[in-house]
Amino acid sequence: MNGHFAPVGNGPSAQQYEHGIQVIDGDKEFNKSLNEYLQETHVAEAGFNYHLISVFGSQSTGKSTLLNHLFGTEFSVMSESERRQTTKGIWMSKNKKEGANGGATKMAENILVMDVEGTDGRERGEDQDFERKSALFALATSEVLIVNIWEHQVGLYQGANMGLLKTVFEVNLQIFLKDRQSTTRSLLFFVIRDHIGTTPLSNLRNTLHQDLTKIWSSISKPQGLEDSKIDDYFDFAFAALPHKILQPDKFLAEVDKLGSRFTAGHRSTKDQEFVGGVFLPEYHRRIPADGLSVYAEGVWDQIANNKDLDLPTQQELLAQFRCDEISREVLVAFDTVITPLEERQAEAARLGKPTVLPDLGAAGSGAREKCVKAFEIQASRYHKGVYTTKRTELESKVDSRLKALYQGQLSAAHKAGVTAFSDAVTNAVKAGQKAGGGYEFAEIVDKQKKKTLEIFKKEAKSLAIPGVAWSNFKPQYHLFEKELDEVSSKLRKEEMRRLAIRVERWVKSRLGEAIGLEFNKLGTGRGGNGAPETGDKPPSEKDLWDRIWNVFIGIVREAQERFADRAKSFEASEDEVDVGLWRLRRKSWVALREKIDEEVMEGNILMKLRENFEDKFRYDDDGVPRIWRPTDDIEGVYTRSRESTLTLIPLLSRFRLAETYAPPDLPGFIGAQPAGAEPEDEEDLAPIGGVDEEEGKSLEEEMTVLSESKRQDLVVKFKKTADGVYVEAKRSAIGGITQ
Ligand code: GDP
Ligand code: MG
């Protein structure tokens, strides 16, 4: 974004810092190692708990000497003999003293002192340019500006120092022009050197204040600030020091005393007078220490390139740069926790084994909170608007990662849950079947559903982050519940099928017995014309189909009751029961047809006809076996018996009720396909003539038990059999005579 906000700290690393650091060198280059210095001196971690002081004044007025005594710094000092300019550019050093005033006062923590190159007062274009630039730089960063001045210069309105002050005032207005919201003030701390003592400090102070006001009125003020007063921007403090060379002991003692003023202070609410030390909160530039080097560099870049110094913009740029940096730093810790989890999840997905990661919620929200908190602590010191935006950015970055992770987790929990549920129900049903079938399907489903839902709910809840809307996974929970219901209904359908198979088997076995019995009655042959067997109305061959139909209906009815009862017990819907019953009726009919077909299979039916015929032929009307004599009308009996039995063949050929001489109402019995039936419900159903009209088979065809050709075939075969019996009887009659 801004080239001049390049990362700092890339300079020579093993630099010696005992003389502090040259922030701006003689070529007006900014030192990239400033941040490294701030880190080494542990100022960088101090937040707002640091102070920045600059010193101004003509060359060789003992500025460096003063700072070194005051703060234990080691700025170079011009040797007594050489007399040439020593301080090039701007140096910075951290206060190395802890106490002042003989150790009675503890100085403020983290005082940074800037020693600014002075001018020698001559009109040098190059110097004036640098003087102006360094004044701007110092004002933009420093809380306190020490103005070093000889006592004999006080009142010399035209003196070199006055020129410097003019510059300071002008650049201050320039800064304020861009930053009118600012409530920041600065303290101009005048230190009067070589104070002889004949003029009291209070007099010197008044003189200086008059001079300053004069200078202020002389400078040209930008539009809108014409009426501004010097006191709108500056506070003033004064101190006087004795001659260092003439009164060395007194000098040292006074400097030590002066040191005690570099502590925190505030304005009295009563009379606005200063209380405590020189560091008033309103002087602080509110640049967090860890952003100071970047800010200072940005400010210097603008100054050096003669751009209008726009501090609010600088602060915003700084905030953007630092917030991004802090964001990257805090994301490293987040990554350490989250990346391995993301990788595990991705790997599991790749292998097709979705895995529920243990304690993911705790890990996720823990990492999130740590990350956001760490960001907040460091970044909230910067420009509020930028901070808020960057925080939102960070949160959405973190949240999008967590969201993906959590959704993967819930999808794994979903899949695992569905499988577990389905397995649990199936196993419980199997166990129930093994134990003799005494299980309640609905209860099993209910219990397993509750259990599975509870596990899912617990997982979903563990992922919830308080106050974070996206982490509410209720929709996923409902989706899961819906799928469990779908699985339940599938399992219930399977259970219905199993039930249907059991009931169909029962129907088959009942039909097998009952229908077999009805057909066996044909063999007795005296159904229609024979003597009663029990005294009741004799079973008539003519109502064979009526009896079969009734038996069939009775069995199916009973089967339906069993089916419906059981199906209702596992909470099958009415539709599902209807479909099941419809299927059962159809399957039962098919079973009946199969049984009938079995009964009329050639061998079987021929045997029955033969038995029927023999019964009529070999026994008289009273059921007594006939002993044939040659005089008997064997031929007549034979013919009657044969014709009587032959009437059975057309009867057997069609399923017809005696009374109506029509097929039973099979379509009515089976009924229309229920509305709830699905294609799969019809899959294994054989078509039934007259019921499934589109199959092209009529009810008449469905009710045809023997085809025309089979019938004729049967007649021929039966006749042959009957003939055989007749011949045998004839022989036995003749044989009886010869004996
Ligand atoms: P700077 O250029 O303002 O930083 O001045 P220096 O600290 O390098 O000092 C310049 C010269 O002034 C040195 O030779 C010092 O010994 C001398 N000096 C320092 N302090 C005082 C003082 O309080 N009074 C006088 N008269 N000379 C001083
Ligand atoms: Mg110096």
XYZ file of C-alpha atoms in Angstrom, residues 307-601:
295
model
C 4.724 16.810 1.517
C 2.105 18.353 3.713
C 2.334 16.548 6.992
C -1.038 14.939 7.580
C -0.922 13.236 10.948
C -4.463 11.777 10.962
C -3.703 10.085 7.658
C -0.380 8.914 9.006
C -2.115 7.471 12.023
C -4.638 5.696 9.857
C -1.944 4.273 7.620
C -0.003 3.206 10.659
C -3.098 1.552 12.065
C -3.676 -0.338 8.835
C -0.098 -1.473 8.646
C 0.150 -2.485 12.274
C -3.298 -4.083 12.459
C -2.371 -6.226 9.460
C 0.906 -7.148 11.081
C -0.729 -7.974 14.399
C -3.417 -9.924 12.572
C -0.764 -12.054 10.876
C 0.999 -12.601 14.188
C -2.095 -13.723 16.076
C -3.132 -15.977 13.191
C 0.071 -17.953 13.622
C -1.098 -19.201 17.021
C -4.546 -19.894 15.592
C -3.003 -21.908 12.748
C -0.992 -24.020 15.152
C -4.214 -25.267 16.695
C -6.538 -25.302 13.694
C -4.402 -26.386 10.732
C -3.687 -29.904 12.088
C -7.421 -30.341 12.691
C -8.224 -29.182 9.174
C -5.668 -31.616 7.812
C -7.058 -34.502 9.827
C -10.531 -33.744 8.600
C -9.431 -33.434 4.983
C -7.496 -36.686 5.216
C -10.457 -38.516 6.699
C -12.708 -37.146 3.966
C -10.195 -38.208 1.319
C -10.233 -41.738 2.692
C -14.021 -41.652 2.700
C -14.127 -42.102 6.461
C -15.690 -38.949 7.858
C -14.400 -38.588 11.386
C -15.832 -36.707 14.349
C -12.817 -34.946 15.863
C -12.847 -35.090 19.649
C -13.234 -31.814 21.590
C -13.294 -29.759 18.399
C -15.643 -27.128 19.838
C -13.400 -26.400 22.799
C -10.278 -26.273 20.618
C -11.967 -24.066 18.027
C -13.551 -21.492 20.304
C -10.433 -21.484 22.489
C -8.202 -20.690 19.535
C -10.693 -18.124 18.270
C -10.932 -16.317 21.572
C -7.178 -16.298 22.144
C -6.603 -14.965 18.666
C -9.201 -12.200 18.844
C -8.188 -11.236 22.398
C -4.528 -11.011 21.463
C -5.471 -8.837 18.510
C -7.670 -6.665 20.669
C -4.971 -6.072 23.283
C -2.414 -4.898 20.749
C -4.448 -3.450 17.929
C -7.114 -1.578 19.890
C -4.491 1.031 20.718
C -4.544 2.111 17.083
C -6.980 4.248 15.148
C -10.416 3.107 16.269
C -12.088 2.946 12.885
C -9.256 0.994 11.324
C -9.030 -1.284 14.334
C -12.737 -2.087 14.189
C -12.587 -2.875 10.488
C -9.481 -5.014 10.840
C -10.946 -6.832 13.787
C -14.021 -7.688 11.752
C -11.732 -8.853 8.952
C -9.785 -11.041 11.343
C -12.938 -12.480 12.844
C -14.378 -13.311 9.460
C -11.089 -14.942 8.453
C -11.068 -17.032 11.611
C -14.764 -17.744 11.370
C -14.694 -18.895 7.790
C -12.033 -21.436 8.762
C -13.957 -22.569 11.811
C -17.206 -22.648 9.899
C -15.804 -25.007 7.282
C -14.272 -27.144 9.997
C -17.487 -27.260 12.013
C -19.629 -28.040 9.018
C -17.295 -30.911 8.177
C -17.567 -32.060 11.769
C -21.349 -31.994 11.745
C -21.524 -33.692 8.399
C -19.301 -36.449 9.830
C -21.481 -36.605 12.945
C -24.520 -36.762 10.673
C -23.183 -39.669 8.619
C -21.864 -41.524 11.650
C -25.154 -40.940 13.446
C -27.286 -42.264 10.606
C -25.143 -45.401 10.315
C -25.135 -45.965 14.074
C -28.880 -45.520 14.247
C -29.604 -47.856 11.369
C -27.203 -50.481 12.752
C -28.584 -50.229 16.266
C -32.179 -50.682 15.114
C -31.295 -53.565 12.805
C -29.326 -55.323 15.528
C -32.041 -54.856 18.117
C -34.602 -56.299 15.682
C -32.315 -59.260 14.962
C -31.833 -59.873 18.675
C -35.580 -59.621 19.151
C -36.204 -62.133 16.394
C -33.656 -64.514 17.867
C -35.353 -64.194 21.234
C -38.626 -65.329 19.676
C -39.978 -62.181 18.068
C -41.171 -60.511 21.235
C -39.952 -57.051 20.389
C -41.652 -53.754 19.723
C -40.261 -52.178 16.603
C -41.608 -48.716 17.397
C -39.997 -48.786 20.842
C -36.641 -49.782 19.426
C -36.768 -46.974 16.876
C -37.846 -44.465 19.489
C -35.112 -45.360 21.902
C -32.348 -45.381 19.299
C -33.551 -42.158 17.748
C -33.463 -40.370 21.088
C -30.015 -41.711 21.812
C -28.618 -40.743 18.405
C -30.221 -37.305 18.445
C -28.783 -36.653 21.893
C -25.262 -37.406 20.680
C -25.687 -35.096 17.704
C -27.176 -32.351 19.812
C -24.290 -32.547 22.251
C -21.790 -32.215 19.407
C -23.683 -29.313 17.818
C -23.940 -27.536 21.155
C -20.261 -28.011 21.852
C -19.520 -26.135 18.627
C -21.677 -23.150 19.483
C -19.803 -19.921 20.170
C -21.763 -17.543 22.405
C -22.944 -14.498 20.512
C -21.864 -15.827 17.125
C -24.874 -16.376 14.914
C -23.346 -18.753 12.382
C -22.405 -21.199 15.119
C -26.047 -21.986 15.816
C -26.478 -25.386 14.210
C -30.188 -25.899 14.808
C -30.931 -26.267 11.086
C -28.343 -29.044 10.859
C -29.932 -30.706 13.858
C -33.343 -30.611 12.251
C -31.886 -31.949 9.025
C -30.345 -34.803 10.956
C -33.608 -35.532 12.716
C -35.412 -35.530 9.385
C -32.950 -37.999 7.951
C -33.339 -40.272 10.988
C -37.063 -40.226 10.335
C -36.471 -41.157 6.736
C -34.188 -43.997 7.802
C -36.798 -45.073 10.354
C -39.456 -45.184 7.718
C -37.162 -47.224 5.469
C -36.427 -49.620 8.319
C -40.116 -49.807 9.128
C -40.836 -50.673 5.525
C -38.302 -53.467 5.744
C -39.929 -54.615 8.943
C -43.278 -54.521 7.151
C -41.832 -56.664 4.384
C -40.576 -59.180 6.918
C -43.980 -59.203 8.535
C -45.646 -59.556 5.157
C -43.440 -62.535 4.314
C -44.306 -64.221 7.616
C -48.012 -63.655 7.086
C -47.839 -64.779 3.443
C -46.122 -67.952 4.571
C -48.854 -68.555 7.072
C -51.491 -67.957 4.378
C -49.755 -70.423 2.073
C -49.585 -73.126 4.660
C -53.217 -72.637 5.682
C -54.328 -72.648 2.049
C -52.245 -75.715 1.388
C -54.099 -77.675 4.023
C -57.575 -76.308 3.504
C -57.623 -76.366 -0.270
C -55.976 -79.787 -0.335
C -58.806 -80.996 1.852
C -61.452 -79.622 -0.497
C -59.881 -81.310 -3.493
C -59.507 -84.548 -1.608
C -63.271 -84.599 -1.187
C -63.546 -85.019 -4.959
C -61.998 -88.409 -4.573
C -64.941 -89.783 -2.608
C -67.237 -89.506 -5.607
C -70.396 -89.507 -3.590
C -70.546 -85.817 -3.086
C -73.268 -85.249 -5.593
C -75.148 -88.496 -5.661
C -73.782 -90.511 -2.782
C -75.092 -91.107 0.710
C -74.467 -88.598 3.426
C -71.317 -89.169 5.400
C -72.216 -87.355 8.544
C -75.894 -86.788 8.329
C -75.487 -83.132 7.485
C -76.065 -81.688 4.069
C -73.600 -83.552 1.862
C -70.692 -81.639 0.368
C -71.683 -80.997 -3.173
C -69.153 -81.169 -5.947
C -71.089 -78.361 -7.574
C -70.217 -75.865 -4.821
C -66.519 -76.809 -4.756
C -65.509 -73.305 -5.775
C -67.883 -71.687 -3.321
C -66.239 -73.603 -0.530
C -62.739 -72.810 -1.814
C -63.617 -69.154 -2.137
C -65.062 -69.008 1.359
C -62.130 -70.839 2.876
C -59.818 -68.510 1.035
C -61.622 -65.377 2.170
C -61.676 -66.638 5.741
C -57.940 -67.290 5.799
C -57.082 -63.990 4.163
C -59.308 -62.122 6.562
C -57.539 -63.644 9.508
C -54.161 -62.930 7.937
C -55.156 -59.326 7.348
C -56.095 -58.907 10.966
C -52.736 -60.279 12.083
C -50.888 -58.046 9.672
C -52.752 -54.864 10.550
C -52.433 -55.444 14.285
C -48.723 -55.950 14.147
C -48.075 -53.152 11.678
C -49.990 -50.711 13.837
C -47.881 -51.731 16.797
C -44.833 -50.310 15.101
C -46.563 -47.145 14.145
C -46.901 -47.757 10.472
C -49.089 -45.149 8.839
C -52.579 -45.956 7.678
C -51.389 -45.667 4.107
C -48.561 -48.096 4.727
C -50.957 -50.582 6.330
C -53.373 -50.216 3.420
C -50.621 -50.935 0.938
C -49.474 -53.932 2.989
C -52.991 -55.380 3.112
C -53.498 -54.847 -0.588
C -50.256 -56.659 -1.290
C -51.263 -59.430 1.076
C -54.609 -59.979 -0.683
C -52.904 -60.129 -4.051
C -50.211 -62.462 -2.874
C -52.768 -64.662 -1.165
C -54.763 -64.941 -4.372
C -51.631 -65.863 -6.275
C -50.879 -68.471 -3.612
C -54.375 -69.856 -3.991
C -53.990 -70.029 -7.730
C -50.711 -71.857 -7.318
C -52.290 -74.302 -4.917
C -55.174 -74.897 -7.332
C -52.733 -75.388 -10.189
C -50.896 -77.900 -8.085
C -54.105 -79.737 -7.352
C -55.119 -79.866 -11.034
C -51.719 -80.971 -12.250
